[in-house]
Short mmCIF file of C-alpha atoms and ligand atoms in Angstrom, two decimals:
data_model
loop_
_atom_site.label_atom_id
_atom_site.label_comp_id
_atom_site.label_asym_id
_atom_site.label_seq_id
_atom_site.Cartn_x
_atom_site.Cartn_y
_atom_site.Cartn_z
CA UNK Y 1 48.37 -58.84 83.86
CA UNK Y 2 50.30 -57.23 81.00
CA UNK Y 3 48.27 -56.31 77.91
CA UNK Y 4 48.78 -58.74 75.03
CA UNK Y 5 50.21 -56.73 72.13
CA UNK Y 6 51.74 -57.58 68.77
CA UNK Y 7 55.48 -57.09 68.31
CA UNK Y 8 54.90 -54.33 65.76
CA UNK Y 9 52.89 -52.42 68.39
CA UNK Y 10 55.38 -53.03 71.21
CA UNK Y 11 58.02 -50.56 72.36
CA UNK Y 12 60.90 -52.20 74.25
CA UNK Y 13 63.27 -50.14 76.40
CA UNK Y 14 66.71 -51.83 76.48
CA UNK Y 15 68.97 -50.48 79.21
CA UNK Y 16 72.64 -51.14 78.45
CA UNK Y 17 71.66 -51.81 74.83
CA UNK Y 18 75.03 -50.67 73.46
CA UNK Y 19 76.84 -53.43 75.35
CA UNK Y 20 77.87 -56.92 74.26
CA UNK Y 21 74.66 -58.85 74.99
CA UNK Y 22 72.42 -55.79 74.75
CA UNK Y 23 73.48 -54.87 71.20
CA UNK Y 24 73.00 -58.43 69.93
CA UNK Y 25 69.55 -58.45 71.56
CA UNK Y 26 68.67 -55.11 69.90
CA UNK Y 27 69.44 -56.71 66.50
CA UNK Y 28 67.06 -59.62 67.22
CA UNK Y 29 64.29 -57.29 68.44
CA UNK Y 30 64.54 -54.99 65.40
CA UNK Y 31 64.50 -58.02 63.10
CA UNK Y 32 61.43 -59.21 65.04
CA UNK Y 33 59.55 -55.99 64.23
CA UNK Y 34 59.74 -54.33 67.67
CA UNK Y 35 60.28 -50.62 68.28
CA UNK Y 36 63.43 -50.34 70.42
CA UNK Y 37 64.68 -47.55 72.68
CA UNK Y 38 68.19 -47.89 74.11
CA UNK Y 39 69.45 -46.07 77.19
CA UNK Y 40 73.19 -46.52 77.74
CA UNK Y 41 75.77 -44.25 79.41
CA UNK Y 42 78.53 -45.73 77.20
CA UNK Y 43 80.71 -46.31 80.29
CA UNK Y 44 81.56 -49.76 78.91
CA UNK Y 45 80.38 -49.53 75.29
CA UNK Y 46 80.81 -47.54 72.07
CA UNK Y 47 78.10 -45.64 70.17
CA UNK Y 48 79.73 -46.99 67.00
CA UNK Y 49 77.84 -50.22 67.63
CA UNK Y 50 74.69 -48.50 66.33
CA UNK Y 51 76.23 -48.07 62.87
CA UNK Y 52 76.95 -51.80 62.86
CA UNK Y 53 73.39 -52.59 63.96
CA UNK Y 54 72.03 -50.43 61.12
CA UNK Y 55 74.23 -52.28 58.61
CA UNK Y 56 73.03 -55.66 59.89
CA UNK Y 57 69.27 -54.95 60.10
CA UNK Y 58 68.95 -52.43 57.26
CA UNK Y 59 67.66 -48.85 57.22
CA UNK Y 60 63.96 -49.73 57.44
CA UNK Y 61 64.27 -51.76 60.66
CA UNK Y 62 66.88 -49.35 62.05
CA UNK Y 63 64.29 -46.56 61.77
CA UNK Y 64 62.59 -48.27 64.75
CA UNK Y 65 65.67 -47.70 66.96
CA UNK Y 66 66.18 -44.67 69.21
CA UNK Y 67 69.27 -44.17 71.39
CA UNK Y 68 69.62 -41.99 74.47
CA UNK Y 69 73.08 -41.56 76.03
CA UNK Y 70 72.15 -41.44 79.68
CA UNK Y 71 72.71 -43.07 83.06
CA UNK Y 72 69.75 -45.26 84.03
CA UNK Y 73 70.14 -43.77 87.53
CA UNK Y 74 69.38 -40.31 86.08
CA UNK Y 75 65.69 -40.13 86.98
CA UNK Y 76 64.94 -37.01 84.90
CA UNK Y 77 66.54 -38.48 81.78
CA UNK Y 78 64.75 -41.79 82.25
CA UNK Y 79 61.38 -40.11 82.83
CA UNK Y 80 61.89 -38.17 79.60
CA UNK Y 81 62.40 -41.45 77.74
CA UNK Y 82 59.18 -42.85 79.17
CA UNK Y 83 57.27 -39.62 78.42
CA UNK Y 84 58.47 -39.67 74.80
CA UNK Y 85 58.13 -43.40 74.04
CA UNK Y 86 55.79 -45.05 76.60
CA UNK Y 87 57.74 -48.35 76.63
CA UNK Y 88 55.56 -51.46 77.04
CA UNK Y 89 58.42 -53.75 78.09
CA UNK Y 90 61.88 -53.28 79.59
CA UNK Y 91 64.97 -55.45 79.18
CA UNK Y 92 67.46 -54.45 81.86
CA UNK Y 93 71.13 -55.10 81.00
CA UNK Y 94 72.74 -51.92 82.34
CA UNK Y 95 75.22 -52.68 85.12
CA UNK Y 96 78.90 -53.12 85.93
CA UNK Y 97 79.96 -56.73 85.43
CA UNK Y 98 83.61 -57.33 86.30
CA UNK Y 99 83.80 -59.86 89.14
CA UNK Y 100 87.30 -58.93 90.29
CA UNK Y 101 86.70 -55.17 90.02
CA UNK Y 102 83.55 -55.54 92.15
CA UNK Y 103 85.64 -56.89 95.04
CA UNK Y 104 87.81 -53.76 95.09
CA UNK Y 105 84.93 -51.33 94.32
CA UNK Y 106 81.84 -52.52 96.26
CA UNK Y 107 80.37 -49.02 96.72
CA UNK Y 108 80.46 -48.32 92.98
CA UNK Y 109 78.93 -51.72 92.17
CA UNK Y 110 76.06 -51.49 94.67
CA UNK Y 111 75.39 -47.81 93.89
CA UNK Y 112 75.34 -48.40 90.15
CA UNK Y 113 73.74 -51.83 89.77
CA UNK Y 114 71.23 -51.64 92.63
CA UNK Y 115 70.71 -47.87 92.37
CA UNK Y 116 69.93 -47.87 88.66
CA UNK Y 117 67.52 -50.77 89.09
CA UNK Y 118 65.56 -48.99 91.85
CA UNK Y 119 65.34 -45.82 89.77
CA UNK Y 120 64.28 -47.84 86.73
CA UNK Y 121 61.43 -49.74 88.41
CA UNK Y 122 60.20 -46.58 90.18
CA UNK Y 123 60.01 -44.69 86.88
CA UNK Y 124 58.38 -47.74 85.26
CA UNK Y 125 55.74 -47.77 88.00
CA UNK Y 126 55.11 -44.03 87.58
CA UNK Y 127 54.45 -44.65 83.88
CA UNK Y 128 52.32 -47.77 84.28
CA UNK Y 129 54.94 -50.12 82.81
CA UNK Y 130 55.27 -53.34 84.85
CA UNK Y 131 56.92 -55.81 82.43
CA UNK Y 132 60.64 -56.39 82.87
CA UNK Y 133 63.22 -58.96 81.76
CA UNK Y 134 66.33 -58.92 83.95
CA UNK Y 135 69.84 -59.91 82.87
CA UNK Y 136 70.71 -62.23 85.74
CA UNK Y 137 73.48 -64.80 85.99
CA UNK Y 138 74.32 -68.37 86.92
CA UNK Y 139 76.55 -66.77 89.52
CA UNK Y 140 73.51 -66.72 91.85
CA UNK Y 141 73.87 -70.52 92.14
CA UNK Y 142 77.32 -70.12 93.70
CA UNK Y 143 79.34 -73.34 93.97
CA UNK Y 144 76.80 -75.98 92.89
CA UNK Y 145 76.02 -78.99 95.10
CA UNK Y 146 75.01 -80.95 92.00
CA UNK Y 147 74.95 -80.53 88.23
CA UNK Y 148 73.32 -79.74 85.88
CA UNK Y 149 71.80 -76.63 87.45
CA UNK Y 150 68.03 -76.27 87.12
CA UNK Y 151 65.95 -73.22 88.03
CA UNK Y 152 65.07 -75.09 91.24
CA UNK Y 153 68.73 -75.42 92.25
CA UNK Y 154 69.29 -73.39 95.42
CA UNK Y 155 70.59 -69.84 95.19
CA UNK Y 156 73.81 -69.62 97.18
CA UNK Y 157 75.57 -66.70 98.87
CA UNK Y 158 77.52 -64.81 96.25
CA UNK Y 159 81.33 -64.74 96.41
CA UNK Y 160 81.66 -61.12 95.22
CA UNK Y 161 79.66 -57.85 95.10
CA UNK Y 162 78.91 -58.30 91.37
CA UNK Y 163 77.26 -61.63 92.15
CA UNK Y 164 75.41 -60.13 95.11
CA UNK Y 165 73.95 -57.38 92.91
CA UNK Y 166 72.47 -60.05 90.60
CA UNK Y 167 71.21 -61.95 93.63
CA UNK Y 168 69.65 -58.84 95.22
CA UNK Y 169 68.05 -57.48 92.05
CA UNK Y 170 66.29 -60.83 91.54
CA UNK Y 171 64.92 -60.38 95.08
CA UNK Y 172 63.90 -56.76 94.48
CA UNK Y 173 61.94 -57.69 91.34
CA UNK Y 174 60.32 -60.66 93.11
CA UNK Y 175 59.24 -58.40 96.00
CA UNK Y 176 57.76 -55.94 93.49
CA UNK Y 177 55.43 -58.66 92.24
CA UNK Y 178 54.55 -59.70 95.80
CA UNK Y 179 53.51 -56.10 96.50
CA UNK Y 180 51.66 -55.69 93.20
CA UNK Y 181 50.72 -58.87 91.27
CA UNK Y 182 50.42 -56.83 88.08
CA UNK Y 183 54.23 -56.96 87.79
CA UNK Y 184 55.44 -59.21 84.99
CA UNK Y 185 59.02 -60.32 85.74
CA UNK Y 186 61.31 -62.70 83.84
CA UNK Y 187 64.72 -63.47 85.34
CA UNK Y 188 67.15 -64.84 82.74
CA UNK Y 189 70.13 -66.58 84.33
CA UNK Y 190 72.91 -66.54 81.75
CA UNK Y 191 75.76 -68.98 81.87
CA UNK Y 192 78.87 -67.85 79.99
CA UNK Y 193 78.09 -65.64 76.99
CA UNK Y 194 80.79 -65.73 74.26
CA UNK Y 195 81.09 -65.48 70.48
CA UNK Y 196 80.03 -62.64 68.19
CA UNK Y 197 77.54 -61.80 65.47
CA UNK Y 198 78.25 -64.08 62.44
CA UNK Y 199 78.61 -60.96 60.26
CA UNK Y 200 81.81 -60.09 62.17
CA UNK Y 201 80.40 -56.55 62.64
CA UNK Y 202 79.60 -56.87 66.35
CA UNK Y 203 81.30 -58.66 69.23
CA UNK Y 204 82.76 -58.48 72.70
CA UNK Y 205 84.87 -55.34 73.20
CA UNK Y 206 86.06 -55.22 76.83
CA UNK Y 207 87.97 -52.12 77.93
CA UNK Y 208 91.50 -52.78 79.20
CA UNK Y 209 92.72 -56.27 80.10
CA UNK Y 210 89.85 -58.77 79.61
CA UNK Y 211 88.59 -60.36 82.85
CA UNK Y 212 86.86 -63.18 81.00
CA UNK Y 213 88.48 -66.15 79.28
CA UNK Y 214 87.36 -65.95 75.67
CA UNK Y 215 88.11 -62.28 74.97
CA UNK Y 216 91.56 -62.91 76.49
CA UNK Y 217 92.05 -65.96 74.25
CA UNK Y 218 90.90 -63.94 71.23
CA UNK Y 219 93.37 -61.13 71.99
CA UNK Y 220 96.14 -63.71 72.42
CA UNK Y 221 95.18 -65.20 69.04
CA UNK Y 222 95.74 -61.83 67.31
CA UNK Y 223 99.02 -61.30 69.17
CA UNK Y 224 97.76 -58.56 71.50
CA UNK Y 225 98.53 -60.78 74.57
CA UNK Y 226 101.56 -63.05 74.92
CA UNK Y 227 99.78 -66.08 76.34
CA UNK Y 228 96.57 -67.17 78.00
CA UNK Y 229 96.90 -67.50 81.77
CA UNK Y 230 95.03 -70.67 82.75
CA UNK Y 231 93.79 -70.19 86.32
CA UNK Y 232 94.41 -73.65 87.77
CA UNK Y 233 94.68 -77.16 86.30
CA UNK Y 234 94.13 -79.09 89.54
CA UNK Y 235 90.33 -78.97 89.62
CA UNK Y 236 88.28 -82.16 89.81
CA UNK Y 237 87.47 -82.05 86.07
CA UNK Y 238 88.56 -84.28 83.14
CA UNK Y 239 91.59 -82.13 82.27
CA UNK Y 240 91.90 -80.30 85.60
CA UNK Y 241 90.78 -76.90 84.29
CA UNK Y 242 87.56 -75.06 85.09
CA UNK Y 243 84.37 -76.12 83.31
CA UNK Y 244 81.66 -73.71 82.22
CA UNK Y 245 78.53 -73.67 80.05
CA UNK Y 246 79.48 -71.33 77.20
CA UNK Y 247 76.57 -69.99 75.15
CA UNK Y 248 76.70 -68.10 71.85
CA UNK Y 249 75.69 -64.46 72.32
CA UNK Y 250 73.22 -64.73 69.40
CA UNK Y 251 71.53 -67.71 71.08
CA UNK Y 252 71.35 -65.63 74.24
CA UNK Y 253 69.88 -62.66 72.35
CA UNK Y 254 67.25 -64.95 70.81
CA UNK Y 255 66.45 -66.14 74.31
CA UNK Y 256 65.42 -62.57 75.17
CA UNK Y 257 63.18 -62.35 72.12
CA UNK Y 258 61.61 -65.67 73.15
CA UNK Y 259 61.07 -64.35 76.69
CA UNK Y 260 59.39 -61.18 75.33
CA UNK Y 261 56.95 -63.30 73.33
CA UNK Y 262 56.36 -65.69 76.23
CA UNK Y 263 55.63 -62.94 78.80
CA UNK Y 264 53.20 -61.12 76.48
CA UNK Y 265 49.83 -60.91 78.24
CA UNK Y 266 51.15 -62.47 81.50
CA UNK Y 267 52.12 -61.39 85.00
CA UNK Y 268 54.16 -63.15 87.68
CA UNK Y 269 57.83 -63.99 88.27
CA UNK Y 270 59.55 -66.65 86.13
CA UNK Y 271 63.17 -67.80 86.11
CA UNK Y 272 64.89 -69.36 83.08
CA UNK Y 273 68.41 -70.74 82.69
CA UNK Y 274 69.95 -69.73 79.36
CA UNK Y 275 72.82 -72.05 78.54
CA UNK Y 276 73.53 -75.02 76.30
CA UNK Y 277 73.59 -77.85 78.87
CA UNK Y 278 77.18 -78.68 77.90
CA UNK Y 279 80.24 -78.09 80.08
CA UNK Y 280 83.50 -77.10 78.35
CA UNK Y 281 86.91 -76.73 80.02
CA UNK Y 282 89.43 -73.91 79.66
CA UNK Y 283 91.81 -76.13 77.69
CA UNK Y 284 88.99 -77.28 75.42
CA UNK Y 285 88.18 -73.61 74.69
CA UNK Y 286 91.83 -72.92 73.86
CA UNK Y 287 91.91 -75.97 71.57
CA UNK Y 288 88.68 -74.96 69.80
CA UNK Y 289 89.93 -71.41 69.35
CA UNK Y 290 93.23 -72.69 67.92
CA UNK Y 291 91.20 -74.64 65.37
CA UNK Y 292 89.16 -71.53 64.51
CA UNK Y 293 92.16 -69.22 64.06
CA UNK Y 294 94.42 -71.80 62.39
CA UNK Y 295 97.37 -71.59 64.78
CA UNK Y 296 98.38 -72.69 68.27
CA UNK Y 297 97.53 -70.34 71.13
CA UNK Y 298 100.22 -70.19 73.83
CA UNK Y 299 99.12 -70.62 77.44
CA UNK Y 300 100.69 -70.88 80.87
CA UNK Y 301 99.27 -72.61 83.93
CA UNK Y 302 98.78 -70.26 86.88
CA UNK Y 303 97.37 -70.78 90.39
CA UNK Y 304 93.59 -70.88 90.78
CA UNK Y 305 91.70 -67.54 90.74
CA UNK Y 306 89.95 -66.88 94.06
CA UNK Y 307 86.17 -67.12 93.85
CA UNK Y 308 86.14 -69.49 90.87
CA UNK Y 309 83.94 -72.56 91.07
CA UNK Y 310 85.14 -75.91 89.67
CA UNK Y 311 82.29 -76.39 87.25
CA UNK Y 312 78.83 -75.24 86.32
CA UNK Y 313 76.50 -76.00 83.44
CA UNK Y 314 72.78 -75.71 82.90
CA UNK Y 315 69.68 -77.79 82.50
CA UNK Y 316 67.74 -75.63 80.00
CA UNK Y 317 64.70 -77.85 79.54
CA UNK Y 318 62.38 -75.26 81.12
CA UNK Y 319 63.21 -72.63 78.47
CA UNK Y 320 62.72 -75.24 75.75
CA UNK Y 321 59.40 -76.50 77.12
CA UNK Y 322 57.84 -73.14 78.07
CA UNK Y 323 59.38 -70.73 75.53
CA UNK Y 324 60.34 -73.07 72.72
CA UNK Y 325 63.90 -71.73 72.95
CA UNK Y 326 67.05 -73.84 72.69
CA UNK Y 327 70.66 -72.89 71.95
CA UNK Y 328 71.60 -73.74 68.36
CA UNK Y 329 75.33 -72.91 68.19
CA UNK Y 330 78.16 -75.14 69.47
CA UNK Y 331 81.65 -74.30 70.76
CA UNK Y 332 83.18 -74.38 67.26
CA UNK Y 333 80.55 -71.88 66.04
CA UNK Y 334 81.26 -69.64 69.05
CA UNK Y 335 85.03 -69.69 68.49
CA UNK Y 336 84.65 -69.23 64.72
CA UNK Y 337 82.47 -66.12 65.20
CA UNK Y 338 84.63 -64.73 68.00
CA UNK Y 339 87.77 -65.12 65.85
CA UNK Y 340 86.00 -63.53 62.83
CA UNK Y 341 85.04 -60.49 64.94
CA UNK Y 342 88.42 -60.16 66.67
CA UNK Y 343 90.53 -60.62 63.54
CA UNK Y 344 88.51 -58.00 61.64
CA UNK Y 345 88.27 -55.62 64.62
CA UNK Y 346 91.61 -55.95 66.48
CA UNK Y 347 90.87 -52.78 68.47
CA UNK Y 348 87.14 -53.36 68.83
CA UNK Y 349 84.76 -50.59 67.82
CA UNK Y 350 87.29 -47.79 68.38
CA UNK Y 351 89.78 -49.32 65.96
C1 LIG W 1 85.72 -68.85 82.82
C2 LIG W 1 86.77 -69.90 83.14
C3 LIG W 1 88.31 -69.23 84.85
C4 LIG W 1 90.08 -65.94 82.51
C5 LIG W 1 81.91 -64.59 85.06
C6 LIG W 1 80.69 -64.14 85.84
C7 LIG W 1 79.44 -64.42 85.02
C8 LIG W 1 79.54 -63.70 83.72
C9 LIG W 1 80.79 -64.21 82.97
C10 LIG W 1 79.65 -61.39 83.12
C11 LIG W 1 87.05 -70.06 84.62
C12 LIG W 1 89.03 -69.38 83.52
C13 LIG W 1 89.30 -67.00 82.95
C14 LIG W 1 91.46 -66.15 82.25
C15 LIG W 1 91.21 -68.46 82.89
N1 LIG W 1 79.54 -62.33 83.97
N2 LIG W 1 89.86 -68.24 83.12
N3 LIG W 1 91.97 -67.41 82.45
O1 LIG W 1 84.14 -66.41 86.00
O2 LIG W 1 82.85 -68.26 84.79
O3 LIG W 1 81.86 -65.99 84.90
O4 LIG W 1 81.94 -63.96 83.79
O5 LIG W 1 79.39 -61.39 81.94
O6 LIG W 1 78.31 -63.94 85.74
O7 LIG W 1 80.60 -64.90 87.04
O8 LIG W 1 83.85 -66.38 83.48
O9 LIG W 1 85.40 -66.16 81.57
O10 LIG W 1 86.08 -65.18 83.81
O11 LIG W 1 86.08 -67.65 83.51
O12 LIG W 1 91.71 -69.60 83.07
O13 LIG W 1 92.22 -65.24 81.84
O14 LIG W 1 88.00 -69.49 82.55
O15 LIG W 1 89.11 -69.74 85.92
O16 LIG W 1 87.33 -71.43 84.86
P1 LIG W 1 83.25 -66.84 84.89
P2 LIG W 1 85.40 -66.26 83.06
#
């Protein structure tokens, strides 16, 4: 059983806290009064995000933030963080996340994502910390038999090494609790995180050509890409294009703060879907983004992308009933905030 402690007395270690979802979560935690320690190797993030966080939360709250540039798999560096801060809770974001890249680089994905998790939980155990929230994904449901997806929907074999790492890490953390019931595990299965902080100071900043739809649409909207490539329009959906449950990154970040409060004083393993419950197609995203940016966004229809499912969207009633959390932003909010970020930061944080 984890000790019940007030937010002001709680230190949260956020691995991958300089990344897209991690940085937005750090903002919510600091605004909630938590002390926050970030470990990030900056392999897919910029340290400039911490200046933006300070601007958003203010100097007083930012004084509760400490950043270590380190690889979570670096046991000595991680032990030093625990020695110096004695984290009470861990939110584990750090990991490679490009589906396509994972197919061509399985060794790197398993070594990094699984390896850093095993090092993390071993160092946690050595320091008596057994409370962890894991950044999982709807990808563990595979190609759904029925929709909407609930937490009881069956996990399916993954279609790529990235998906398998999410699948396996959920199993590793579940087995930890089976071995020692003191472990306090929350598995958050995200649907499709998009959008940006309403301030326009933080947002998605993928390196190279974006793998995901919305950053690609955003870069097309500012003229960095010629056209959006729509991967298939012959799916069994209303307009033939793929349907997903897009969730605003700030809603997702608030879901982590809600999970921290909910798990306080508990132990066990609990799974929550974090989505909106609404499915939106690729063409509907392009239309909503055109409305947000004020001009048409060119697109071309391409063949389907291998590994894509036709549709998925969530039933999030469990998060609402147990944690009192529910997504507040809609697709227009997500596109408005994504456009605001992209148009003010055409080259991301390094611009
Ligand atoms: C969404 C829709 C594509 C790009 C993956 C992971 C998930 C999470 C988010 C990391 C699909 C279509 C896409 C493009 C397109 N992981 N598309 N043109 O594949 O649902 O989810 O990323 O954060 O765990 O599984 O997201 O944005 O790649 O695709 O037409 O250039 O957009 O076919 O229908 P996906 P996505």
